XYZ file of C-alpha atoms in Angstrom:
709
model
C -65.678 -64.020 137.154
C -69.396 -66.435 137.218
C -69.773 -64.883 140.072
C -69.180 -61.088 138.855
C -71.340 -61.488 136.145
C -73.634 -63.505 138.327
C -73.958 -59.856 140.590
C -73.575 -57.905 136.889
C -76.983 -55.808 137.410
C -76.185 -55.284 141.688
C -72.163 -53.672 141.166
C -72.356 -50.377 142.919
C -70.049 -48.161 145.150
C -69.411 -50.866 147.466
C -67.280 -52.827 144.838
C -65.388 -49.925 143.797
C -65.004 -49.484 147.496
C -62.838 -52.166 148.149
C -61.204 -51.979 145.497
C -59.586 -48.645 146.667
C -59.420 -49.935 149.552
C -57.596 -53.161 149.230
C -54.495 -52.468 146.472
C -53.300 -49.579 148.894
C -53.606 -51.947 150.926
C -51.696 -54.580 149.012
C -50.085 -52.812 147.744
C -48.448 -51.860 151.118
C -48.255 -55.449 152.752
C -46.140 -56.577 148.606
C -43.359 -53.569 150.005
C -43.730 -55.523 153.196
C -43.531 -58.914 152.119
C -40.383 -57.610 150.286
C -38.235 -56.210 152.309
C -38.345 -59.364 154.641
C -37.215 -61.558 151.948
C -34.289 -58.933 151.745
C -33.264 -59.513 155.062
C -34.135 -63.058 154.569
C -31.319 -63.469 151.076
C -28.947 -61.203 153.495
C -29.269 -63.297 156.708
C -28.407 -66.811 154.596
C -26.482 -66.120 151.575
C -24.226 -63.301 152.962
C -24.308 -63.252 157.241
C -24.944 -67.575 157.069
C -27.217 -66.276 160.240
C -29.847 -67.202 159.485
C -31.538 -71.046 158.206
C -33.849 -71.385 155.611
C -37.366 -71.436 157.711
C -38.064 -68.142 157.298
C -38.188 -68.548 153.781
C -41.381 -71.426 154.347
C -43.182 -68.770 156.362
C -41.753 -65.999 153.578
C -43.419 -67.582 150.696
C -47.181 -69.398 152.726
C -47.649 -65.052 153.389
C -46.360 -64.356 149.346
C -49.415 -66.921 148.302
C -52.412 -65.947 150.810
C -51.096 -61.855 148.177
C -51.167 -64.090 144.996
C -54.876 -64.699 146.087
C -55.267 -61.526 147.359
C -54.048 -60.310 144.002
C -56.018 -62.576 141.791
C -59.706 -61.731 143.161
C -58.618 -57.276 143.258
C -57.390 -58.113 139.039
C -60.619 -60.155 138.844
C -63.002 -56.798 139.594
C -60.611 -54.832 138.708
C -60.429 -55.931 134.789
C -65.042 -56.303 135.082
C -65.120 -52.899 136.214
C -62.840 -51.262 133.324
C -64.718 -53.156 131.064
C -67.587 -51.165 132.537
C -65.584 -47.983 131.554
C -65.965 -47.239 135.625
C -62.227 -46.615 135.797
C -62.937 -42.934 134.106
C -65.467 -41.911 137.005
C -63.536 -42.492 139.444
C -59.809 -41.163 138.799
C -59.447 -42.986 142.736
C -60.555 -46.674 140.466
C -58.395 -45.897 137.553
C -55.101 -44.744 140.256
C -56.040 -48.134 142.544
C -56.273 -50.544 138.864
C -52.783 -48.706 137.408
C -51.116 -50.131 141.221
C -52.486 -53.211 140.960
C -50.776 -53.820 137.894
C -47.243 -53.018 138.843
C -48.299 -55.163 142.365
C -48.958 -58.108 139.940
C -45.706 -57.706 138.657
C -42.975 -57.000 141.781
C -45.590 -59.986 143.290
C -44.483 -62.622 140.461
C -40.415 -61.267 140.447
C -40.617 -61.717 145.233
C -42.406 -65.458 144.237
C -39.277 -65.757 141.947
C -36.943 -64.985 144.372
C -38.902 -67.634 147.231
C -38.949 -70.198 144.517
C -35.343 -69.713 143.891
C -34.797 -70.078 147.700
C -37.260 -73.001 147.667
C -34.909 -74.873 144.937
C -31.755 -73.754 146.291
C -32.845 -75.781 149.882
C -34.181 -78.323 148.869
C -30.048 -79.354 147.112
C -28.643 -78.963 149.673
C -30.512 -81.187 151.971
C -30.271 -83.321 148.781
C -26.390 -82.897 149.197
C -26.120 -83.679 152.571
C -28.282 -86.516 152.494
C -25.976 -88.060 149.536
C -29.011 -87.507 147.011
C -26.952 -86.441 143.746
C -29.216 -87.629 141.340
C -32.068 -85.536 142.713
C -29.387 -82.890 143.570
C -28.704 -83.144 139.459
C -32.852 -83.194 138.916
C -33.054 -79.725 140.560
C -30.326 -78.417 139.057
C -32.461 -79.201 135.605
C -35.832 -78.288 137.278
C -33.935 -74.881 138.627
C -32.018 -74.235 135.055
C -35.290 -74.499 132.985
C -37.517 -72.247 135.500
C -34.195 -69.527 134.996
C -34.003 -69.807 130.963
C -37.753 -69.117 130.588
C -38.120 -66.950 133.479
C -38.548 -63.274 130.955
C -35.823 -60.815 130.701
C -37.265 -57.931 132.872
C -37.922 -60.092 136.117
C -34.194 -60.872 136.430
C -33.110 -58.123 138.862
C -29.679 -58.252 140.842
C -30.478 -60.169 143.798
C -32.125 -63.039 140.701
C -28.303 -63.185 139.350
C -26.873 -63.171 142.654
C -28.715 -66.488 143.779
C -28.227 -67.705 139.848
C -24.172 -67.591 140.713
C -24.422 -69.272 143.705
C -26.065 -72.283 141.771
C -23.966 -72.598 140.005
C -20.768 -72.614 142.309
C -22.947 -75.698 144.446
C -23.294 -77.604 140.503
C -19.498 -77.006 140.632
C -19.521 -78.157 144.287
C -21.571 -80.904 143.220
C -19.639 -82.012 140.256
C -16.455 -82.282 141.862
C -17.911 -84.217 145.030
C -19.381 -86.151 142.617
C -15.492 -86.185 140.543
C -14.064 -86.701 143.996
C -16.156 -90.225 145.197
C -15.972 -91.635 142.095
C -11.636 -91.476 142.073
C -11.728 -92.315 145.386
C -13.400 -95.120 145.094
C -11.246 -97.650 141.643
C -7.807 -95.854 140.315
C -4.899 -97.619 138.588
C -1.639 -97.884 140.159
C 1.667 -98.276 138.360
C 5.223 -99.296 139.548
C 7.641 -99.377 136.895
C 10.519 -100.788 138.910
C 9.203 -103.790 139.509
C 6.808 -104.213 136.791
C 3.731 -104.135 137.959
C -0.105 -103.239 137.926
C -2.711 -102.288 141.051
C -6.680 -101.496 139.982
C -7.483 -100.614 143.106
C -11.106 -100.056 143.972
C -14.145 -99.347 146.991
C -15.884 -102.330 147.938
C -19.741 -101.773 146.360
C -21.323 -98.772 148.970
C -24.411 -96.719 147.810
C -22.230 -93.282 147.721
C -20.049 -94.374 144.191
C -23.392 -95.896 143.286
C -25.707 -92.406 143.120
C -22.636 -90.984 142.170
C -22.110 -92.266 139.161
C -25.716 -91.464 137.682
C -25.405 -88.509 139.249
C -22.547 -87.743 136.724
C -24.092 -89.572 134.357
C -27.646 -87.624 133.932
C -26.284 -84.312 134.367
C -24.112 -84.830 131.783
C -25.691 -88.275 129.458
C -21.849 -89.282 129.961
C -18.749 -89.668 132.513
C -15.485 -88.555 131.077
C -14.292 -89.679 134.465
C -15.843 -93.559 133.094
C -14.354 -92.830 129.936
C -10.261 -92.131 131.776
C -10.609 -95.048 133.546
C -11.864 -97.979 130.379
C -8.586 -95.931 129.166
C -6.828 -97.125 132.458
C -8.100 -100.355 132.268
C -7.211 -100.995 127.950
C -3.589 -99.575 128.141
C -2.739 -101.091 131.325
C -4.481 -104.603 131.663
C -6.069 -105.622 128.938
C -3.462 -105.489 126.553
C -0.463 -106.238 128.375
C -2.988 -109.537 129.419
C -2.758 -110.318 126.113
C 0.096 -108.868 124.753
C 2.620 -110.072 127.398
C 3.545 -112.805 130.068
C 1.461 -111.534 133.106
C 0.533 -113.012 136.387
C -2.278 -111.676 138.346
C -3.219 -111.824 142.059
C -6.595 -110.914 144.004
C -6.218 -109.075 147.106
C -8.822 -107.863 149.906
C -9.170 -105.577 153.014
C -11.917 -104.522 154.665
C -13.050 -101.740 152.549
C -10.780 -102.046 149.279
C -10.406 -104.436 146.167
C -7.423 -104.684 144.547
C -5.550 -106.819 141.404
C -2.605 -106.777 141.244
C -0.608 -107.358 137.398
C 2.771 -108.629 137.938
C 4.520 -108.938 134.048
C 7.191 -111.579 133.503
C 8.745 -110.852 130.188
C 7.129 -108.088 128.249
C 8.447 -109.663 124.566
C 6.801 -112.449 125.887
C 2.916 -114.232 124.802
C 1.200 -116.150 127.322
C -0.510 -119.484 125.987
C -4.422 -118.791 125.272
C -5.272 -120.494 128.207
C -3.433 -118.364 130.434
C -4.956 -115.334 128.603
C -8.530 -116.461 128.795
C -8.017 -116.750 132.715
C -6.668 -114.043 133.381
C -9.218 -111.972 131.374
C -11.702 -114.161 133.112
C -9.951 -112.995 136.153
C -10.463 -109.555 135.561
C -13.763 -109.320 134.139
C -14.919 -111.331 137.187
C -12.831 -108.703 140.089
C -14.671 -106.097 137.390
C -18.100 -107.618 138.120
C -18.403 -107.592 141.283
C -16.825 -104.696 142.537
C -17.636 -101.738 139.903
C -20.501 -102.562 138.003
C -22.782 -100.354 139.451
C -26.231 -99.516 138.029
C -25.407 -95.758 135.309
C -28.780 -96.006 134.038
C -31.646 -98.785 134.103
C -30.340 -99.541 130.574
C -26.322 -99.053 130.863
C -23.434 -100.360 133.757
C -20.577 -99.053 134.493
C -18.887 -102.030 132.211
C -21.629 -101.177 129.671
C -19.973 -98.184 128.962
C -16.943 -98.855 129.535
C -17.042 -101.870 126.701
C -18.663 -98.670 124.531
C -14.973 -97.054 124.707
C -13.114 -101.070 124.256
C -15.167 -103.824 122.742
C -14.720 -103.121 118.862
C -10.592 -102.773 120.137
C -10.756 -105.476 122.951
C -12.045 -107.891 120.099
C -9.959 -107.093 117.689
C -6.923 -106.910 120.069
C -7.778 -110.402 121.071
C -8.473 -111.933 117.742
C -4.965 -110.527 115.921
C -2.534 -110.903 118.754
C -3.871 -114.418 120.254
C -6.860 -115.948 118.850
C -4.761 -115.601 115.566
C -1.833 -118.082 117.190
C -4.090 -120.074 117.764
C -4.722 -121.565 114.551
C -3.898 -125.088 113.709
C -0.034 -125.439 111.576
C -1.201 -129.256 110.989
C -4.596 -131.290 110.667
C -3.353 -133.749 113.963
C -3.702 -129.489 115.402
C -7.371 -129.120 113.905
C -8.539 -132.043 114.885
C -8.344 -131.190 118.357
C -8.845 -127.252 117.479
C -12.569 -128.147 119.063
C -10.845 -126.981 122.968
C -9.384 -123.894 121.741
C -13.802 -123.251 120.551
C -14.991 -124.066 123.894
C -12.487 -121.924 125.568
C -13.359 -118.893 123.225
C -16.818 -119.966 123.669
C -17.099 -119.056 127.914
C -15.000 -116.126 127.420
C -17.004 -114.367 124.710
C -19.942 -115.584 127.424
C -18.436 -113.489 130.300
C -18.135 -110.740 127.822
C -20.961 -110.188 126.905
C -22.312 -110.859 130.609
C -20.140 -107.971 131.599
C -21.750 -105.828 128.715
C -18.163 -105.257 127.880
C -19.187 -106.941 124.439
C -22.818 -107.247 123.085
C -24.307 -109.006 120.726
C -23.091 -106.391 118.296
C -19.398 -106.746 118.852
C -17.038 -108.969 116.358
C -17.879 -112.305 117.457
C -14.172 -114.177 118.659
C -15.933 -118.279 118.877
C -16.984 -116.685 114.858
C -13.566 -116.476 114.731
C -12.477 -118.996 116.567
C -15.554 -121.256 114.425
C -14.195 -120.796 111.032
C -10.773 -122.614 111.448
C -11.217 -124.432 108.723
C -10.619 -121.568 106.088
C -7.873 -119.735 108.953
C -6.174 -123.286 109.364
C -5.966 -123.043 105.375
C -5.128 -119.208 105.160
C -2.500 -119.644 107.732
C -0.804 -123.220 105.850
C -0.884 -120.784 103.080
C 0.608 -117.741 104.527
C 3.363 -120.040 105.808
C 3.870 -122.039 102.701
C 4.103 -119.082 100.489
C 6.766 -116.976 103.486
C 8.537 -121.005 102.920
C 8.203 -120.327 99.157
C 10.185 -116.380 99.639
C 12.950 -118.472 101.842
C 13.626 -121.015 98.483
C 13.639 -118.003 96.385
C 16.417 -116.244 98.416
C 18.443 -119.124 97.209
C 21.722 -118.315 95.129
C 21.133 -118.454 91.937
C 25.075 -120.342 90.825
C 24.154 -122.939 92.584
C 22.432 -124.766 89.311
C 21.904 -128.288 88.158
C 21.585 -130.050 84.226
C 18.748 -130.287 83.604
C 16.645 -131.100 79.609
C 17.158 -133.303 77.167
C 21.497 -133.312 75.338
C 20.963 -131.350 71.509
C 20.619 -134.153 69.135
C 21.428 -132.356 65.413
C 19.685 -135.012 63.994
C 16.548 -133.481 65.905
C 17.231 -130.040 65.768
C 13.916 -128.899 67.331
C 13.344 -131.336 69.309
C 12.388 -135.164 69.185
C 9.059 -134.792 71.028
C 6.030 -132.659 72.058
C 6.836 -131.652 75.221
C 10.780 -131.858 75.429
C 12.963 -129.163 77.059
C 16.379 -128.444 76.101
C 19.057 -129.234 77.948
C 20.167 -126.327 79.987
C 21.630 -124.632 83.672
C 19.396 -124.182 85.813
C 19.500 -122.893 90.187
C 18.671 -125.459 91.706
C 16.583 -123.895 94.173
C 13.472 -123.080 90.497
C 14.048 -127.450 91.714
C 13.105 -126.868 95.182
C 10.578 -124.784 94.280
C 8.482 -126.511 91.990
C 8.675 -129.823 93.583
C 7.204 -126.966 96.769
C 4.199 -126.179 94.614
C 3.367 -129.720 93.533
C 3.429 -130.677 97.229
C 1.362 -128.028 97.989
C -0.853 -129.542 94.271
C -1.209 -132.362 95.788
C -2.979 -130.965 98.812
C -5.306 -129.895 96.582
C -6.489 -132.549 94.290
C -7.526 -134.275 98.024
C -8.677 -131.137 100.001
C -12.826 -129.615 100.150
C -13.102 -127.736 96.757
C -13.174 -124.360 98.682
C -9.512 -125.032 100.828
C -8.797 -126.923 96.842
C -9.064 -123.020 96.007
C -7.251 -121.585 97.823
C -4.508 -123.765 97.897
C -4.420 -123.575 93.686
C -4.221 -119.693 94.508
C -1.392 -119.955 96.494
C 0.689 -121.966 94.127
C -0.101 -118.660 91.588
C 0.600 -116.860 93.699
C 4.438 -117.848 94.387
C 4.762 -117.681 91.349
C 3.697 -114.138 90.512
C 6.046 -113.544 93.416
C 9.794 -115.636 91.641
C 8.570 -113.088 88.919
C 8.621 -110.495 91.205
C 11.227 -111.379 93.941
C 13.817 -112.664 92.573
C 14.664 -109.694 90.301
C 14.409 -107.481 92.889
C 16.739 -109.136 95.700
C 19.054 -111.007 93.318
C 19.392 -107.432 90.912
C 22.673 -106.782 91.654
C 24.111 -109.867 90.146
C 21.620 -110.421 87.664
C 22.749 -107.147 86.109
C 26.546 -107.932 86.484
C 26.999 -111.219 85.815
C 26.322 -112.599 82.459
C 25.830 -116.639 83.984
C 23.638 -115.085 86.532
C 21.273 -113.751 84.115
C 21.488 -116.580 81.814
C 20.336 -119.055 84.151
C 17.350 -116.591 85.364
C 16.470 -116.912 81.918
C 16.136 -121.093 82.050
C 14.741 -120.896 85.299
C 11.962 -119.225 83.817
C 11.714 -121.527 80.996
C 11.639 -124.581 82.968
C 9.233 -123.104 85.064
C 6.621 -122.689 82.077
C 7.610 -126.026 80.297
C 6.185 -126.986 83.880
C 3.487 -125.125 83.953
C 2.358 -126.688 80.820
C 2.421 -129.536 82.170
C 0.705 -129.335 84.993
C -2.003 -127.798 83.112
C -2.515 -131.410 81.998
C -1.915 -133.354 84.751
C -3.305 -130.768 87.536
C -5.792 -128.864 86.568
C -7.673 -131.392 84.035
C -7.731 -132.978 87.580
C -8.908 -130.438 89.817
C -11.725 -127.939 87.140
C -14.778 -130.244 88.060
C -14.459 -128.244 91.930
C -12.674 -124.918 90.666
C -14.431 -122.389 88.485
C -11.044 -122.016 87.315
C -7.757 -123.539 86.922
C -4.874 -123.240 84.583
C -1.855 -121.905 84.508
C -1.970 -119.846 81.254
C -1.381 -116.746 82.518
C 1.555 -117.851 84.856
C 2.945 -119.344 81.556
C 2.723 -116.099 79.511
C 4.211 -113.038 82.829
C 7.391 -116.116 82.706
C 8.117 -115.317 79.011
C 6.996 -111.267 79.263
C 9.414 -111.812 82.222
C 11.967 -113.304 81.633
C 12.308 -112.137 77.417
C 12.248 -108.450 78.733
C 15.177 -108.905 81.580
C 17.263 -111.276 79.187
C 17.397 -108.479 76.001
C 17.574 -105.518 78.683
C 20.868 -107.384 79.229
C 21.517 -108.346 74.889
C 21.556 -104.784 74.007
C 23.636 -103.553 76.636
C 26.224 -106.000 75.616
C 25.122 -104.742 71.781
C 25.703 -101.663 73.666
C 28.762 -102.287 74.505
C 30.227 -103.484 71.258
C 28.839 -99.939 69.444
C 30.538 -98.031 72.252
C 33.565 -100.429 71.837
C 34.166 -99.379 68.211
C 33.169 -95.414 68.357
C 36.817 -95.699 69.426
C 38.453 -97.583 66.524
C 39.569 -94.395 64.712
C 36.826 -95.622 61.662
C 35.484 -92.364 61.821
C 34.856 -89.777 58.419
C 34.940 -90.018 54.843
C 38.825 -90.906 53.783
C 41.360 -93.360 55.462
C 45.422 -92.594 55.343
C 46.329 -95.536 57.420
C 44.821 -97.699 59.654
C 45.634 -96.993 63.484
C 46.111 -99.273 66.004
C 43.085 -98.624 68.125
C 40.986 -100.506 65.493
C 42.619 -104.036 65.797
C 42.759 -103.316 69.932
C 38.477 -102.745 69.857
C 37.545 -105.111 67.325
C 40.000 -107.643 69.819
C 37.895 -106.386 72.774
C 35.080 -106.276 71.097
C 36.021 -110.591 70.772
C 37.413 -110.509 74.105
C 34.287 -109.857 75.362
C 32.105 -112.438 73.031
C 34.787 -114.810 73.833
C 34.151 -113.879 78.052
C 30.317 -114.345 77.756
C 30.855 -118.019 75.323
C 32.986 -119.460 78.745
C 30.109 -118.749 81.247
C 26.627 -119.242 78.862
C 27.807 -121.465 76.423
C 26.960 -125.117 79.215
C 24.238 -122.865 80.683
C 22.151 -121.741 77.903
C 20.179 -123.615 75.707
C 21.970 -124.448 72.094
C 19.712 -123.131 70.267
C 19.768 -120.163 72.862
C 22.908 -119.877 73.179
C 24.317 -119.599 69.646
C 20.422 -117.489 68.630
C 22.180 -114.449 71.592
C 25.527 -114.101 70.435
C 24.911 -114.282 67.127
C 23.437 -110.836 67.851
C 26.592 -109.732 69.270
C 28.442 -111.404 66.804
C 26.215 -109.684 63.884
C 26.206 -105.802 65.664
C 30.214 -106.227 65.864
C 29.972 -107.333 62.101
C 27.421 -104.495 61.247
C 29.603 -101.503 62.912
C 32.566 -102.801 60.895
C 31.249 -103.052 57.401
C 29.172 -99.867 57.684
C 32.564 -97.963 59.179
C 34.111 -99.428 56.526
C 31.747 -98.877 53.255
C 31.002 -95.338 54.284
C 34.837 -94.224 53.344
C 34.860 -92.810 49.284
C 39.058 -93.388 49.434
C 40.762 -96.882 50.930
C 44.418 -96.650 50.272
C 45.913 -100.304 49.492
C 47.946 -99.959 52.406
C 44.905 -99.425 54.725
C 42.777 -101.834 52.593
C 45.266 -104.919 53.295
C 45.013 -103.885 56.760
C 41.062 -103.626 57.232
C 41.527 -107.409 55.460
C 43.939 -108.461 58.215
C 41.195 -107.056 61.360
C 38.511 -108.635 59.604
C 39.822 -111.601 59.523
C 40.251 -111.773 63.014
C 36.340 -111.227 63.334
C 36.454 -114.763 61.029
C 38.968 -116.665 62.731
C 38.333 -116.315 65.926
C 34.121 -115.306 65.637
C 33.014 -119.406 64.737
C 34.555 -120.805 68.072
C 32.056 -118.364 69.589
C 29.554 -121.829 68.952
C 29.607 -124.736 69.957
C 29.025 -125.994 66.484
C 31.913 -123.053 64.697
C 30.575 -124.533 61.110
C 26.742 -122.946 62.546
C 28.273 -119.392 62.575
C 26.434 -118.260 59.254
C 22.517 -119.556 60.940
C 22.984 -117.072 63.843
C 25.433 -114.031 62.239
C 23.047 -112.704 59.262
C 26.364 -110.521 58.263
C 28.619 -113.045 57.684
C 28.388 -113.003 54.754
C 28.289 -110.156 53.513
C 31.970 -109.263 56.553
C 33.038 -112.678 54.764
C 32.511 -110.869 50.755
C 33.989 -107.610 51.602
C 36.896 -109.102 52.956
C 37.310 -110.246 49.909
C 36.176 -107.186 47.903
C 38.887 -105.128 49.782
C 41.312 -108.140 48.672
C 40.448 -108.925 45.339
C 41.353 -106.660 41.853
C 38.021 -104.989 39.542
C 38.463 -108.696 37.637
C 37.234 -110.729 40.681
C 35.381 -108.535 41.297
C 33.122 -108.073 38.556
C 33.187 -111.965 38.491
C 31.980 -112.517 41.339
C 29.043 -109.652 40.841
C 28.498 -112.075 37.804
C 25.932 -109.784 36.621
C 23.966 -109.590 39.475
C 24.003 -113.339 40.397
C 27.306 -113.894 42.294
C 27.671 -113.982 45.835
C 28.381 -110.301 45.645
C 24.790 -109.561 44.808
C 23.250 -111.619 47.417
C 25.678 -109.087 50.026
C 25.836 -105.447 48.006
C 23.464 -103.785 46.785
C 24.484 -102.102 43.873
C 25.254 -98.134 45.657
C 27.332 -100.141 48.189
C 29.333 -101.804 45.654
C 29.966 -99.807 43.773
C 30.813 -96.963 46.273
C 33.516 -100.074 47.844
C 34.789 -99.592 43.979
C 35.495 -95.598 43.669
C 37.129 -96.382 47.030
C 39.593 -98.682 46.542
C 40.490 -98.271 42.910
C 41.582 -95.013 40.836
C 39.393 -93.749 37.966
C 39.862 -94.897 35.074
C 37.756 -97.377 32.108
C 38.633 -100.481 33.268
C 37.119 -99.076 36.709
C 34.048 -97.100 34.744
C 32.837 -100.459 33.029
C 32.373 -102.421 36.369
C 30.965 -100.114 37.738
C 28.405 -99.798 34.522
C 27.633 -103.595 35.040
C 26.411 -102.752 38.579
C 23.413 -101.568 39.457
C 21.081 -102.238 42.527
C 19.096 -105.256 43.573
C 17.559 -105.854 46.410
C 20.058 -107.628 49.167
C 18.517 -109.620 52.053
C 20.990 -108.844 55.195
């Protein structure tokens, strides 16, 4: 344009003639080029009888026409700016035609460029230059995407389809190359897995790089990673395996023979087998995927975290020492683990971000104590499973002279399960180890003891649930067990916790003591409540309902005898098991329930015939005679049965005259006044005696007092 600007003053008719003359010629040449290109396309892609060499000639010709077009367009633009096209109709027509030729020329150049790319693509496929093929495809796709839609006529679209087919064929070729180079074969009947890999070759190298370059991933390698994980790495760690290698001229194979699917190999065998697999893969299959990524690194992305976890949980965990002697010799395992981790890192299966198996092994002191403590808990649970009724006596016998005990920390004589004594001895051994251990280990050991104690409170009630809910001896023994453990924990607070507090932030069994107290009380109270409920249910059938009674039913005596028999059975199984005070207190609760039911049913009657009163006295006499024998010391029955005196006074009233009752009331100062409220006694008198002046006089003397029952 700068030259045109210089000759602007000299624009003549010659310039106009040149445009008018050359544009028709260029139009004709471009049309001829178009026909030649179409014929060439048909020869190559339809008839398949022509080579791509013609395309180079056509491309050179197109470039020449493009130069001519550019020159003419510059001149036409210059003339148009000077409004010369308005003065010359031919010039105006040729300038318009020139723009049409420009569009057609652009389309033809696109077509020729596409054909040139296809030609280059096929040459590189033939030369196995697969990475270059992928680069050409990417360039081609970018070229097509950038092309305006109005320039994509049918021939170009047909060529795009052709390229798409070529791309699919290339990917299939790459896939076949990879699958031909490595495969995993299983022979189930022989329990054998064979990994076969073609020895390193350039075709495989370029195929993998090309495959990755096309998608930024190699799905086939992900599948191979899955096969390696499931068929090699997992069996090597979890089963007893033998590995052998075989070589041929073209292939190397790794044979994995499962000797026992139910047994694991020793860690040394596992590590050795893993080293064999890593060495085999590194030697025969560690191609570059990119400049910064290898095949094994790619596979490692899929399996490294799982492999690290597998080695730790299913192999290294089994090597954790079970004794101090084994702990001292554990450095051998650490060295072997260090060597294996280096191999995994060198092979790029692991990276520095992968969970370190060496770090796990180096943490052996903590692992050792954790394993030991886990074993302690498991052993303790086995002890807890022993029968509760296998009992032994512990504690100091009851001394009437010192009913509250002679010394402060004195445990009352009772029967406990032998397994509790065994369990406490076991826990004490752990505490003794804690005294001589490091602060970290001491804390772990102390926590293990508290865990064992907490486990007892949840495991034993559930494991022995059937017996605890049906056999009275079992629940009594469980109560004693809990109390004896609490008693022992109080001593341990003084004996062991006092020595451990200088190394442990928290060292106290007060929480556990409270837990045992709560659980023992809750479970035993449930049982006592059940016994009381049974008494009440039995007495509901004693035929003492209603406000009046004409005759005492035989079921009344039968019900009371049944209640007493139930309590006598409890005495048989409890009196030598429970501590003196605990036994008396709880048998007293049950006897008191019987007294309460009978007193309640009798004093509600509004009319009691003399014969019924006599019969009731006899029934009450059953309780007054047999109930004291339920207690270890019969003379102490009144200490543990709050309604005992009231029952006695009720028997007196039923069997006495108005005068005797009046004397025993003694203006509210006698024994009757201590047990009955005035209204209760008045009700009884009205039920027992006819309405006479004498009865009225006695009733008038009786007033209500607060009675302590």
